[in-house]
Short mmCIF file of C-alpha atoms in Angstrom, two decimals:
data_model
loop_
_atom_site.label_atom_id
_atom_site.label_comp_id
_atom_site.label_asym_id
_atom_site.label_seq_id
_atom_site.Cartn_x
_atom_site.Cartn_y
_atom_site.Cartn_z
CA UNK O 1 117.92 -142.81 -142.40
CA UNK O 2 117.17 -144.83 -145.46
CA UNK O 3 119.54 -144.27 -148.49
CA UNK O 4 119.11 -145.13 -151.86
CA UNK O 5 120.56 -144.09 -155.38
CA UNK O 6 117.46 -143.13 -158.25
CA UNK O 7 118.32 -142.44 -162.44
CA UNK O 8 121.86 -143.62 -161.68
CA UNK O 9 123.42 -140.65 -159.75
CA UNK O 10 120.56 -138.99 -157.85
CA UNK O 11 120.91 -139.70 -154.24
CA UNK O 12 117.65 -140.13 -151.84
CA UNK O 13 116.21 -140.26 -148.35
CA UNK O 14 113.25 -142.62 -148.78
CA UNK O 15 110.65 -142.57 -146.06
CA UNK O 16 107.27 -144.45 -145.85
CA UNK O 17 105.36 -141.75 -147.37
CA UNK O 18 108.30 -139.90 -149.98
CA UNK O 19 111.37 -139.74 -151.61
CA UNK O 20 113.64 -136.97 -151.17
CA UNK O 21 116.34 -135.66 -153.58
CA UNK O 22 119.16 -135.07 -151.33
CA UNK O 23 121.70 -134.59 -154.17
CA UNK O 24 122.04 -130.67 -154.20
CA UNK O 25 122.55 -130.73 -150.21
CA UNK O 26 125.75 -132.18 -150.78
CA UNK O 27 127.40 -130.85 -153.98
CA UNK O 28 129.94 -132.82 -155.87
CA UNK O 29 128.72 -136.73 -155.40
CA UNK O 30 127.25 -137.43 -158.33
CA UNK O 31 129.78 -137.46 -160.75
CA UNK O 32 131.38 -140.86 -159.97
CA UNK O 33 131.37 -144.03 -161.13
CA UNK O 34 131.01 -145.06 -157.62
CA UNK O 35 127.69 -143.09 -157.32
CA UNK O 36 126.59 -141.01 -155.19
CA UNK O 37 126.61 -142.59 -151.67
CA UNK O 38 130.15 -143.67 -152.21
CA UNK O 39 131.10 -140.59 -152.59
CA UNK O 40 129.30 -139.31 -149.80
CA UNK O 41 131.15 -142.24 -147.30
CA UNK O 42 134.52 -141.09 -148.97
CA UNK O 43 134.36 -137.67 -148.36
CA UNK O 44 133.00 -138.34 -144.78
CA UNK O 45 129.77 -136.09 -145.85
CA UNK O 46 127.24 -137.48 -144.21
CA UNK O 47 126.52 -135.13 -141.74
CA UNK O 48 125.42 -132.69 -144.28
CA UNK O 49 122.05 -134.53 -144.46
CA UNK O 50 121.38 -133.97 -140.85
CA UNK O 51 120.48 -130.06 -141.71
CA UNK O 52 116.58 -130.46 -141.07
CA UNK O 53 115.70 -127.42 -142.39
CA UNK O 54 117.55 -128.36 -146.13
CA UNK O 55 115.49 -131.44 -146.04
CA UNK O 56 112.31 -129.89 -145.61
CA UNK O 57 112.87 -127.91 -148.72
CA UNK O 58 114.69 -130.86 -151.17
CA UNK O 59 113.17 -131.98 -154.07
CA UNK O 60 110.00 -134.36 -153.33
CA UNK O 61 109.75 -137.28 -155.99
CA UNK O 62 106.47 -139.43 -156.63
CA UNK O 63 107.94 -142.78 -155.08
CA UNK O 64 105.79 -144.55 -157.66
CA UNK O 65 108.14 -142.74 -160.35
CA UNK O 66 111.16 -143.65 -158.68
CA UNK O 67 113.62 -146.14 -160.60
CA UNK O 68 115.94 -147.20 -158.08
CA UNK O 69 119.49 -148.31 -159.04
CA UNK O 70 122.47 -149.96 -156.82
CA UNK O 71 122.97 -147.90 -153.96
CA UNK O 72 126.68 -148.71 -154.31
CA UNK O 73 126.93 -150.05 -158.10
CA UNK O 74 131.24 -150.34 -157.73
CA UNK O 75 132.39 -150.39 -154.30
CA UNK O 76 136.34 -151.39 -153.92
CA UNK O 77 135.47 -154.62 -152.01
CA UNK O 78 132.78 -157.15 -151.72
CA UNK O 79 133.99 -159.48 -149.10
CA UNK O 80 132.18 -163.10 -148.93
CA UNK O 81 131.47 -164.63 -145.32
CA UNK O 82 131.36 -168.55 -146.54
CA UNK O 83 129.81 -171.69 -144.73
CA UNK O 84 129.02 -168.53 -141.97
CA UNK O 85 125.51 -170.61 -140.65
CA UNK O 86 125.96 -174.30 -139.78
CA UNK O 87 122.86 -175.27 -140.96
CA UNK O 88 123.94 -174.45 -144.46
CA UNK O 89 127.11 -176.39 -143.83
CA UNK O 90 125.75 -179.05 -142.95
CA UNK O 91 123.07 -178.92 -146.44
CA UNK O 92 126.48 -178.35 -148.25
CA UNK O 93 127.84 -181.55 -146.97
CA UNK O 94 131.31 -179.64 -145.90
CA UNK O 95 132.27 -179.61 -142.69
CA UNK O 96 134.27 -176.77 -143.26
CA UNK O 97 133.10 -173.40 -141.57
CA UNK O 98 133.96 -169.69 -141.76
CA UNK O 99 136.63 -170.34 -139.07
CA UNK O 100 138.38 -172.85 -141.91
CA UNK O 101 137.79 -170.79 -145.03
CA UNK O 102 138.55 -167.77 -143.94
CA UNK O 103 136.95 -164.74 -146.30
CA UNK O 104 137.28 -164.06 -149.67
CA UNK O 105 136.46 -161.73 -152.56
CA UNK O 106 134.00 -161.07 -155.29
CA UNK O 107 134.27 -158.48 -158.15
CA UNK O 108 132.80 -155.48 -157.54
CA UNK O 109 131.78 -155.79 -161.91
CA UNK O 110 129.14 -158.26 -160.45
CA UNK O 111 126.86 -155.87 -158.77
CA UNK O 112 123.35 -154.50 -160.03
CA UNK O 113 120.27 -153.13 -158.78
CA UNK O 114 116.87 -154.12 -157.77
CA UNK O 115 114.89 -155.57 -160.55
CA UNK O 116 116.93 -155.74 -162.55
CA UNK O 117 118.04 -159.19 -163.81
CA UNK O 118 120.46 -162.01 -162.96
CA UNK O 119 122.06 -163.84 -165.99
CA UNK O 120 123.01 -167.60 -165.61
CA UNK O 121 125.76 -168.59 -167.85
CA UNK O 122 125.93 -171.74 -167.78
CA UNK O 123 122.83 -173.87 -169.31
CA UNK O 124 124.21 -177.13 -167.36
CA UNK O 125 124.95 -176.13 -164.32
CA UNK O 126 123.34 -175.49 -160.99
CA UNK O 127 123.62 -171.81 -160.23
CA UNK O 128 121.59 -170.90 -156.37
CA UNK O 129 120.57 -168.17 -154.98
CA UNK O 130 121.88 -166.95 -151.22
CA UNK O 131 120.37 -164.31 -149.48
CA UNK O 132 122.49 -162.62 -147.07
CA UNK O 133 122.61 -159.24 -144.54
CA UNK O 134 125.09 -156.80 -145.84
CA UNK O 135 127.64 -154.68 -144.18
CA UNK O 136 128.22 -151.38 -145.32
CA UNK O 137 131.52 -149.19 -144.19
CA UNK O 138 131.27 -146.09 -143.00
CA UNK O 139 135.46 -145.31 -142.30
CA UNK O 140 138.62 -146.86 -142.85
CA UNK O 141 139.12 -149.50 -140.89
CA UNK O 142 142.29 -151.65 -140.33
CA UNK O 143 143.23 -153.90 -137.29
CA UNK O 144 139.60 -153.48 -135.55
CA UNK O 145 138.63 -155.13 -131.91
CA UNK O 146 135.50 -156.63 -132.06
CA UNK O 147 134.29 -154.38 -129.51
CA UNK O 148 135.18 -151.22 -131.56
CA UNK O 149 133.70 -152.72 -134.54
CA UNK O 150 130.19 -151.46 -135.28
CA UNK O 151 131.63 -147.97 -135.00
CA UNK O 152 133.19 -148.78 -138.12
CA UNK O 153 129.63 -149.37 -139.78
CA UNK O 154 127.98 -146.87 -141.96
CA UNK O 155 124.75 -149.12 -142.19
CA UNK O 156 123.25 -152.12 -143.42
CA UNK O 157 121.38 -153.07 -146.68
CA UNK O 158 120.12 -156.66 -148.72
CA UNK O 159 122.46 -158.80 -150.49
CA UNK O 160 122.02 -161.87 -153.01
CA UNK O 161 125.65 -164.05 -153.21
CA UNK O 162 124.60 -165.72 -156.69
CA UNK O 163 126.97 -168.46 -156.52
CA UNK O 164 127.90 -171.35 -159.74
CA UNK O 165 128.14 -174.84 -158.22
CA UNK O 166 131.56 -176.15 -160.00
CA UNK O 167 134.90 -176.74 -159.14
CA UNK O 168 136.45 -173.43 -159.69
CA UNK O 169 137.48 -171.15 -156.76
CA UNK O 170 134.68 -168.83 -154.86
CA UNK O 171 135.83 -165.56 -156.52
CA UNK O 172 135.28 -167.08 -159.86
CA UNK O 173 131.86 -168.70 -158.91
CA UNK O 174 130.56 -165.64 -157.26
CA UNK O 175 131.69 -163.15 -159.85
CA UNK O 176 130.34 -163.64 -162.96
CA UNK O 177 128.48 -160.35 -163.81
CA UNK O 178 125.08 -159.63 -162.22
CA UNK O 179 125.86 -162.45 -159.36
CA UNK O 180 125.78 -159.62 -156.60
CA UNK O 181 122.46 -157.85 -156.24
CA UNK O 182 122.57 -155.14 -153.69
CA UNK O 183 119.77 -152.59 -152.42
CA UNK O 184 117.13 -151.72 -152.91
CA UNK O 185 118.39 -149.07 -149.63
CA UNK O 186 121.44 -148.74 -147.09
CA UNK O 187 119.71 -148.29 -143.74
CA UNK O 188 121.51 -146.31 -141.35
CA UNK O 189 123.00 -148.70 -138.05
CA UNK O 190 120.99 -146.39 -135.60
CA UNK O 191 117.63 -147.30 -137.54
CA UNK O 192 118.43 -150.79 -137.61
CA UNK O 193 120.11 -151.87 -133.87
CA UNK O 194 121.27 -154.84 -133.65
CA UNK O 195 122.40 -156.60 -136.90
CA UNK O 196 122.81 -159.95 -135.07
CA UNK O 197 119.16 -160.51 -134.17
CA UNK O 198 117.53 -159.55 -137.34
CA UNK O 199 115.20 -162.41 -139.70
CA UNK O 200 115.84 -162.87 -143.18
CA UNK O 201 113.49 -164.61 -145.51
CA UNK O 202 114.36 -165.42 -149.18
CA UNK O 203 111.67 -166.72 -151.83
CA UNK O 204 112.24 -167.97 -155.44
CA UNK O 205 108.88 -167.11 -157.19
CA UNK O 206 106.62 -168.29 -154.33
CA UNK O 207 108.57 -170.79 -152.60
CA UNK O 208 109.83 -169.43 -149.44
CA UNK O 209 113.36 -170.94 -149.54
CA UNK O 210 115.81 -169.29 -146.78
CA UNK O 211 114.02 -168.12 -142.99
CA UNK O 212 116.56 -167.55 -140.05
CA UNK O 213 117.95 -165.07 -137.99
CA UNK O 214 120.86 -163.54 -138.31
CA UNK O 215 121.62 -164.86 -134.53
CA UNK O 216 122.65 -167.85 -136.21
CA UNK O 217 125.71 -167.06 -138.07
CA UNK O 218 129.20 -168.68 -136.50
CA UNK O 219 130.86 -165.31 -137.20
CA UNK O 220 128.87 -162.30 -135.74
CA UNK O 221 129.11 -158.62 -137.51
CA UNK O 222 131.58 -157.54 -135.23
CA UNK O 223 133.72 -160.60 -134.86
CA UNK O 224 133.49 -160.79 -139.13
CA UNK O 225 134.70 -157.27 -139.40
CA UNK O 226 137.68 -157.90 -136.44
CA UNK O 227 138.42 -160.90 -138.81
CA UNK O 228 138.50 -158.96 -142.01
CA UNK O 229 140.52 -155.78 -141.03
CA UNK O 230 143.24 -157.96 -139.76
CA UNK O 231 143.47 -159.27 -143.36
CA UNK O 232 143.02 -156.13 -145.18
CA UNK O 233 142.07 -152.81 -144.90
CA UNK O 234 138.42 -151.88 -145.24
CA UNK O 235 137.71 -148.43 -146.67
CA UNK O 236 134.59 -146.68 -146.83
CA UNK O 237 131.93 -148.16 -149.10
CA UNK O 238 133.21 -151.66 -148.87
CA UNK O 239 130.36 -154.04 -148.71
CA UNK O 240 130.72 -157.29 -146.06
CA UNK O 241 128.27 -160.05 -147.06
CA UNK O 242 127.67 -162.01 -144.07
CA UNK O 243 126.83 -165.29 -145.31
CA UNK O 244 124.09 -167.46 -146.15
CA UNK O 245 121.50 -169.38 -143.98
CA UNK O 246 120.17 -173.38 -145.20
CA UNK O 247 117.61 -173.59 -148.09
CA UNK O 248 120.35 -172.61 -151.32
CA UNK O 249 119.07 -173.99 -153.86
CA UNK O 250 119.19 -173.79 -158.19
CA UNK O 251 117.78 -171.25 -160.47
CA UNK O 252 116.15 -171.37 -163.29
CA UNK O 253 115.10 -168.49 -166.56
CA UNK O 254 112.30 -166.59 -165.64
CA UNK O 255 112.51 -166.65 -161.79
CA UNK O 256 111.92 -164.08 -159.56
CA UNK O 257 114.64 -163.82 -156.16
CA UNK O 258 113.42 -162.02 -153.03
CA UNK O 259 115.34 -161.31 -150.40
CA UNK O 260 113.64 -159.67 -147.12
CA UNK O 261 115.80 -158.20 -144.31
CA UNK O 262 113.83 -157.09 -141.03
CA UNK O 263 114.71 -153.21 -140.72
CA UNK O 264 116.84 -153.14 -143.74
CA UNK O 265 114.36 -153.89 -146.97
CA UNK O 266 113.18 -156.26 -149.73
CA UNK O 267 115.12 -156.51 -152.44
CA UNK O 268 113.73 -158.06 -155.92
CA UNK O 269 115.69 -159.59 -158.92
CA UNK O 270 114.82 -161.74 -162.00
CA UNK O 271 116.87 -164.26 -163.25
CA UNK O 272 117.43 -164.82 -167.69
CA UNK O 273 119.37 -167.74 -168.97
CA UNK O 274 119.19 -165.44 -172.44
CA UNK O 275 123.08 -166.84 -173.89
CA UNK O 276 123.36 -169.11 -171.32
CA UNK O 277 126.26 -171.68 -172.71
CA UNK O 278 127.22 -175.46 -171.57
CA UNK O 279 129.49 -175.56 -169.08
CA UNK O 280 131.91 -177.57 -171.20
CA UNK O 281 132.06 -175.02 -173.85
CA UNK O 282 133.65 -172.30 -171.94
CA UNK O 283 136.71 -170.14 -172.84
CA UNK O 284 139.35 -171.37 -170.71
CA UNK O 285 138.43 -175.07 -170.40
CA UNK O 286 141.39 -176.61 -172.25
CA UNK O 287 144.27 -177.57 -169.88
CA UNK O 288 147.85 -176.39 -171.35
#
């Protein structure tokens, strides 16, 4: 099943032929800040789409009238896999790995929606893009084996890590609002297999800048989510973003990110540097 979220708090079963309203099947999701699918993993609903006959009579929408938002616009946690693919570290010149860094955290403020539009705010300062698989949980999950783990998973959907190159810590790099695209769908794990043997491709405008497979990461989905519930509980909703492959590289206004996830989706963003401000003029700079 393919989930996505449509006029903010609609929630929809896209196929390759419709859309489906699926918001009156399960009463009482939309009404969240959350949105709709959030509430639906929270309230362990998700069964309540699996009535056939319901389906067959929801709501059709014209998919080319569909305006799809974030399918999870504020989850509790968006946990960063770093240096996760050691062809990246080795671009980044770090020898540093996953296994060093350990995980950490972006704000869940930074997330939007497909097309809509990254803002760089710095003028001076390299800002790349990082296409990445993302994890989505289904249940709470604390102290997981990594042979338990994908029971734990709700699905899968696309991820861009927009990430500052300066000297401040990740969380502040990766944070800024709009630095965490997510969508356009969450793909159900059944419907997707495998999530360690799946390509991603990335493009900036035409340039086709990021092509592996996610084969390649140092941390697998199951050993990444063993990693994380030992630090910290994961609850429904939380988003994992697995890391990024080689071929990072800067932004600039007017750009258009793609990120392409076999099984999972395409997601597209634009990038403005609209207010962008030198680096050396920001709030906080002065030491004392």
């Amino acid at each position: 099943m393919r989930l996505g979220v449509f006029d903010g708090n609609r929630l929809a079963v896209s196929t390759d032929t419709e859309v489906i309203d699926v918001t009156g099947l399960v009463p009482g999701i939309a009404d969240t800040p959350q949105g709709p699918l959030h509430r639906l993993l929270e309230q362990d609903r998700c069964h309540e789409l699996a009535d056939e006959k319901a389906l067959r009579a929801a709501p059709r929408i014209d998919p080319e009238k569909v305006v799809w938002s974030a399918p999870l616009p504020r989850p509790h946690k968006i946990i960063g896999a770093p240096a996760n693919y050691r062809a990246h570290v080795a671009e980044m010149n770090n020898p540093n790995t996953i296994a060093e860094w350990g995980v950490f955290l972006k704000a869940n403020s930074s997330v939007i929606g497909p097309d809509e539009v990254v803002r760089l705010p710095y003028s001076d300062l390299r800002t790349d893009q990082e296409g990445e698989l993302g994890v989505v949980i289904g249940k709470r999950a604390r102290n997981v084996s990594r042979e338990e783990a994908l029971d734990y998973v709700f699905g899968y959907t696309c991820v861009l890590d927009i990430t500052i190159r300066s000297t401040e810590d990740r969380s502040t790099r990766k944070s800024f609002d709009t630095f965490t695209p997510i969508g356009p769908f969450v793909v159900t794990k059944d419907e997707v297999g495998d999530p360690d043997d799946l390509e991603l491709r990335c493009w900036v405008n035409d340039e086709l800048r990021q092509h592996s497979r996610t084969s390649l990461m140092i941390y697998s989905v199951p050993r990444l989510i063993e990693y994380a519930s030992s630090v910290m509980t994961l609850m429904p909703g939380d988003v994992i973003a697995t890391g990024t492959p080689e071929g990072v590289g800067p932004l600039a206004d007017g750009d258009r990110i793609t990120v392409e996830i076999e099984k999972v989706g395409r997601l597209e963003v634009g990038v403005s540097a609209d207010h962008a401000l030198p680096y050396a003029s920001r709030p906080g700079r002065e030491a004392g």
